[in-house]
CSV table of C-alpha atoms in Angstrom, one decimal:
chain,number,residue,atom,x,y,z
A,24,UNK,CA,-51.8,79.7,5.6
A,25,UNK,CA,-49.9,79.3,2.2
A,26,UNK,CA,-50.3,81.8,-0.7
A,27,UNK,CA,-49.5,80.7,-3.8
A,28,UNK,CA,-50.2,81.4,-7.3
A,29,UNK,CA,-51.7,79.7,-10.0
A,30,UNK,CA,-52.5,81.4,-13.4
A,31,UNK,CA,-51.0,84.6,-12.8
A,32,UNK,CA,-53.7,84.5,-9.7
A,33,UNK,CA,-52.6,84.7,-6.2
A,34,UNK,CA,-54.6,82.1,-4.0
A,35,UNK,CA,-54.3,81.8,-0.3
A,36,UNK,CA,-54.7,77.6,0.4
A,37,UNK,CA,-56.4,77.5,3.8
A,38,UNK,CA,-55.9,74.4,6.5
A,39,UNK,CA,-59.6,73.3,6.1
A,40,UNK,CA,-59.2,73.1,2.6
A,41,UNK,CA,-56.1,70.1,3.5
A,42,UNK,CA,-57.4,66.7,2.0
A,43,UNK,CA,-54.9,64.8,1.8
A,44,UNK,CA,-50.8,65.0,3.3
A,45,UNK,CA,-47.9,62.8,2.9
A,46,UNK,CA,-44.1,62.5,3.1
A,47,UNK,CA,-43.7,65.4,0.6
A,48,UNK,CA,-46.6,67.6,0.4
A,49,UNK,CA,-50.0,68.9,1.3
A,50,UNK,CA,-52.7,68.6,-0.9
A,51,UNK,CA,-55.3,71.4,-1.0
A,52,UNK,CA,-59.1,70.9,-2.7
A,53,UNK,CA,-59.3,74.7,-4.6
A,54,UNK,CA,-62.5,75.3,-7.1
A,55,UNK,CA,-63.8,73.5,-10.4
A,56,UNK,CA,-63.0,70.1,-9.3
A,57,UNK,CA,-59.2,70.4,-8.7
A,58,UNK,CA,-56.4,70.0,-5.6
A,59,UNK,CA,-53.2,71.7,-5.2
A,60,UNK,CA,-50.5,69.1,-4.3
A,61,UNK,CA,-47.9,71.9,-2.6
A,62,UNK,CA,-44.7,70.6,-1.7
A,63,UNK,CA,-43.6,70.6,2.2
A,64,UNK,CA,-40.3,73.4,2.3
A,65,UNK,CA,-37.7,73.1,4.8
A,66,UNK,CA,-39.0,75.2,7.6
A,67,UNK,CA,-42.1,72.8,7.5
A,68,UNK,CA,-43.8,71.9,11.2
A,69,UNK,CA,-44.0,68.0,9.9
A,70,UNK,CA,-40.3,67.9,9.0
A,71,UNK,CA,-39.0,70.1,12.4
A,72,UNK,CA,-36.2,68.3,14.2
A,73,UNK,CA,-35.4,65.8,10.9
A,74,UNK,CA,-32.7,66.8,9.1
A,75,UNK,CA,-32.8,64.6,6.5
A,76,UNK,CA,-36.1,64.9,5.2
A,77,UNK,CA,-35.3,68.8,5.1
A,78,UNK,CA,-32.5,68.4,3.3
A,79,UNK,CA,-34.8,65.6,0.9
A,80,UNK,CA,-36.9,69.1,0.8
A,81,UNK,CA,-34.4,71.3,-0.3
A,82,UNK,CA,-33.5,69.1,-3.0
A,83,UNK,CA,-36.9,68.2,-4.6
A,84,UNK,CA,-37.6,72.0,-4.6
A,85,UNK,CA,-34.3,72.4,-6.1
A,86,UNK,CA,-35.0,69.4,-9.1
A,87,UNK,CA,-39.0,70.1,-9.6
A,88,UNK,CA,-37.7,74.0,-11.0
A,89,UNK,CA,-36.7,71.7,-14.2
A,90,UNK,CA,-38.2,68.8,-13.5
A,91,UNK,CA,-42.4,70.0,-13.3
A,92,UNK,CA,-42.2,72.6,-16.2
A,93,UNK,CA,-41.1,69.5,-18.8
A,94,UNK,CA,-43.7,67.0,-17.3
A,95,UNK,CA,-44.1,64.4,-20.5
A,96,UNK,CA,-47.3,65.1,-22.6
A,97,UNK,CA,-49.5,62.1,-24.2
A,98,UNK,CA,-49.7,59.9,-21.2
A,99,UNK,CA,-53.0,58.3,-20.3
A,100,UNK,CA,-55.6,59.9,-19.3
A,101,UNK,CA,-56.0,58.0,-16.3
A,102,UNK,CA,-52.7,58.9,-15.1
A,103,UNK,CA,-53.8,62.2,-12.3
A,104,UNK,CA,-51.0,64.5,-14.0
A,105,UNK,CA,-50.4,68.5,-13.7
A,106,UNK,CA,-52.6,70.8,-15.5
A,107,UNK,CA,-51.1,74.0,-14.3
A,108,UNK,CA,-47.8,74.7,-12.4
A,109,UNK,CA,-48.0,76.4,-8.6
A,110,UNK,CA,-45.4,79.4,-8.1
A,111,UNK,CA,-44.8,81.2,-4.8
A,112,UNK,CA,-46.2,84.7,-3.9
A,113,UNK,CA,-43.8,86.1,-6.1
A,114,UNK,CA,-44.3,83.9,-9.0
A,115,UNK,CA,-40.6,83.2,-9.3
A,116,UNK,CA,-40.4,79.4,-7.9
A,117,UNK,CA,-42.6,76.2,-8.6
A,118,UNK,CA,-43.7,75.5,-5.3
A,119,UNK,CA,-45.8,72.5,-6.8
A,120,UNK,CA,-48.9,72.0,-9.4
A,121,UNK,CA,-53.0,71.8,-10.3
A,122,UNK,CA,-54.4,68.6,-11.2
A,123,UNK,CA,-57.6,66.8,-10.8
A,124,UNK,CA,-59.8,66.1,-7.9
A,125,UNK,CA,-60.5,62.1,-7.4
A,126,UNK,CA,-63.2,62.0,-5.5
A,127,UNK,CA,-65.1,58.4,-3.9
A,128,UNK,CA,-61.8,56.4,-4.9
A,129,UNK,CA,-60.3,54.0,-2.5
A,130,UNK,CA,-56.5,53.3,-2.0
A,131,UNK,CA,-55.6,50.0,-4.3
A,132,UNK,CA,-54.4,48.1,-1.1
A,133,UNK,CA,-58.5,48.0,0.0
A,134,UNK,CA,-58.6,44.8,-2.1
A,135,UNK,CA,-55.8,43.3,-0.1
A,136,UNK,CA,-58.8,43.2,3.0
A,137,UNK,CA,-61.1,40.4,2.1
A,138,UNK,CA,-63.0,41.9,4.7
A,139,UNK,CA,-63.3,44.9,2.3
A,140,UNK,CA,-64.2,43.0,-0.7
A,141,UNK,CA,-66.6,40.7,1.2
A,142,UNK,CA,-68.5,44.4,2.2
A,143,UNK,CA,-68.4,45.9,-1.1
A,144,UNK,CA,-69.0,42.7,-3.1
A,145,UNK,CA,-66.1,43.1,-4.7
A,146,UNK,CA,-65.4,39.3,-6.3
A,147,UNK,CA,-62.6,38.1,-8.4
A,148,UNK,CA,-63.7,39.4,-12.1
A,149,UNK,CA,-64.1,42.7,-10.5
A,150,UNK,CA,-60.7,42.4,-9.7
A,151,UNK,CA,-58.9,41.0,-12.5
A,152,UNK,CA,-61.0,43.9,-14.9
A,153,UNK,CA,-59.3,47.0,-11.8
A,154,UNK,CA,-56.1,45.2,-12.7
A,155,UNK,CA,-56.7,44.6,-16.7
A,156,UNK,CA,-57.2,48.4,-16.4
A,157,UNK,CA,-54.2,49.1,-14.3
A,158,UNK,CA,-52.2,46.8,-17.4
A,159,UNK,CA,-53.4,49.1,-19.6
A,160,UNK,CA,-52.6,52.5,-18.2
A,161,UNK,CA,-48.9,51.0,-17.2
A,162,UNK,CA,-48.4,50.4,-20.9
A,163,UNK,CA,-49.8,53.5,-22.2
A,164,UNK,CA,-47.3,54.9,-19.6
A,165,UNK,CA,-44.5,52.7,-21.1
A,166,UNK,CA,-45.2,54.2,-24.4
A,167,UNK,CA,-44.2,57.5,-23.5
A,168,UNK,CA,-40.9,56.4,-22.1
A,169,UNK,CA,-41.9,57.0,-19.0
A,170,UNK,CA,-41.2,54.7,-15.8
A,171,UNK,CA,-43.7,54.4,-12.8
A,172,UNK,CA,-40.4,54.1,-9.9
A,173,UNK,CA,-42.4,54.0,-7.1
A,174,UNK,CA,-44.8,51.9,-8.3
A,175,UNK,CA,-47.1,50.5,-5.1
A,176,UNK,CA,-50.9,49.8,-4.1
A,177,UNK,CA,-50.6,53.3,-2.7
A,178,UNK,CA,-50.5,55.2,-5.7
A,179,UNK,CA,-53.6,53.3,-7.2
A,180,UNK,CA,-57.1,54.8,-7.0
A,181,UNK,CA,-60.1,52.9,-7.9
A,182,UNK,CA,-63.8,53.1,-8.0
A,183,UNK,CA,-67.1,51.7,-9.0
A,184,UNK,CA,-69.1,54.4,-11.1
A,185,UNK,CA,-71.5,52.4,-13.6
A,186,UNK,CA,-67.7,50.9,-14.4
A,187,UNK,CA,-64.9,50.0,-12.7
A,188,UNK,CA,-62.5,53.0,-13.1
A,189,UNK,CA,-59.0,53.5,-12.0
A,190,UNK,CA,-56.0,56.3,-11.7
A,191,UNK,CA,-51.9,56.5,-11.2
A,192,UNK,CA,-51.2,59.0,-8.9
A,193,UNK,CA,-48.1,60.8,-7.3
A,194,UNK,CA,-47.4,61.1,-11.1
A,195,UNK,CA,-44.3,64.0,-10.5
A,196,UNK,CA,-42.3,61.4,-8.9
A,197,UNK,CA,-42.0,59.1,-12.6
A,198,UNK,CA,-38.8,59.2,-14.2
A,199,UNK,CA,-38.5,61.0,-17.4
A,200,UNK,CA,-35.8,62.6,-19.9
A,201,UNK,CA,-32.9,62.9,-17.3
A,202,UNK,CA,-35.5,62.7,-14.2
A,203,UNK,CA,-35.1,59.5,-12.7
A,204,UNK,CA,-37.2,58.3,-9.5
A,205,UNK,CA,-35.6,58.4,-6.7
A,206,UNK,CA,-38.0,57.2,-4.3
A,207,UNK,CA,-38.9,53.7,-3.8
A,208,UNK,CA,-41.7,51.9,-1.5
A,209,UNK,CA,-39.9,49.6,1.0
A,210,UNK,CA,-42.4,47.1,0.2
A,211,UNK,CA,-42.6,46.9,-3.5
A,212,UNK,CA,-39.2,47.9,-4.4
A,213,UNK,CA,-36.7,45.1,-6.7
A,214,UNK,CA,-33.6,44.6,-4.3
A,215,UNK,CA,-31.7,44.0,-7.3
A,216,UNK,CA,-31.7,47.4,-7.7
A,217,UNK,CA,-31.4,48.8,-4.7
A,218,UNK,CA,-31.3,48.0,-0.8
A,219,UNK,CA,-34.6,47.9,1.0
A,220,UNK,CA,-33.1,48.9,4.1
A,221,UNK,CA,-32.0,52.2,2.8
A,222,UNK,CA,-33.6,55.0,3.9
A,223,UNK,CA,-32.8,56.7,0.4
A,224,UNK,CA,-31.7,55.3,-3.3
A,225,UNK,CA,-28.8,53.3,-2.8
A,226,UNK,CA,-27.9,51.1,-6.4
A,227,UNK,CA,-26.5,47.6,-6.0
């Protein structure tokens, strides 16, 4: 059970409180409508027995020390960004940040299923006004000079509430200042940039 602090508070994120996991961290729900998106360490049970995504550990830990504490202010507001860093038990280390709680939002790659769409009555203008709204956000991201690298249908929420709403997530992985992404979706990334294949940045 990990205890971490956030606003000078020490808060002990519990396993039952997990709501989401992924490559690079576990995402805890805490109170008033936020999560905790703590990044896995090292000594992680998901990453025993790989040594490369430990060592892909020890260096995001290493980089989001700088990287997290000069996030980019004025981007979008529908961009799921940090409101408040996360530092260890001693409050020494950013061990990852606070930001808003999505809730009833589906992955961006549900409208690839027709079956999906057929369910939900989801029809082409519905589409074309997620994706108007996904335009929008990517330029208000632009404007800040920042750059979405891992841009894929996985880091897209959207939902129907009165409105069609949407949100960029996995926002600590853009590249900004002298931050630049380093990870790329196999799927989705430009291979004249890099190599598909690789199993981590490799430039052309």
């Amino acid at each position: 059970m990990p205890t971490v602090t956030i606003n000078g508070k020490t808060v002990s994120l519990k396993p039952r409180d997990v709501v989401g996991s992924g490559g690079e961290a576990d995402i805890y729900k805490v109170t008033g409508g936020r999560v905790v998106k703590l990044f896995k360490t090292a000594n992680h049970a998901d990453l025993q027995g790989n040594p490369d995504e430990q060592e892909g550990a020890r260096r995001r830990a290493a980089l989001m020390q700088t990287k997290l504490p000069s996030f980019p202010a004025g981007l979008p507001p529908t961009v799921v960004a940090p409101t408040e860093l996360v530092y260890d038990r001693d409050k020494r280390t950013v061990v990852g940040y606070v930001m808003p709680f999505v809730t009833g939002a589906e992955l961006l790659k549900r409208l690839t299923e027709r079956n999906y769409r057929e369910q939900q009555n989801i029809g082409i203008p519905d589409v074309l006004k997620i994706f108007q709204l996904l335009h929008e956000t990517v330029t208000g991201v632009h404007d800040t000079d920042v750059v979405i690298g891992d841009f894929n249908y996985l880091n897209v929420l959207f939902k129907f509430d009165l409105q069609w709403l949407m949100w960029l997530i996995d926002a600590d992985s853009m590249q900004w200042g002298t931050y630049p992404c380093i990870a790329f979706t196999q799927e989705f990334v430009d291979p004249l940039l890099c190599n598909p294949r690789a199993t981590s940045l490799q430039m052309t």
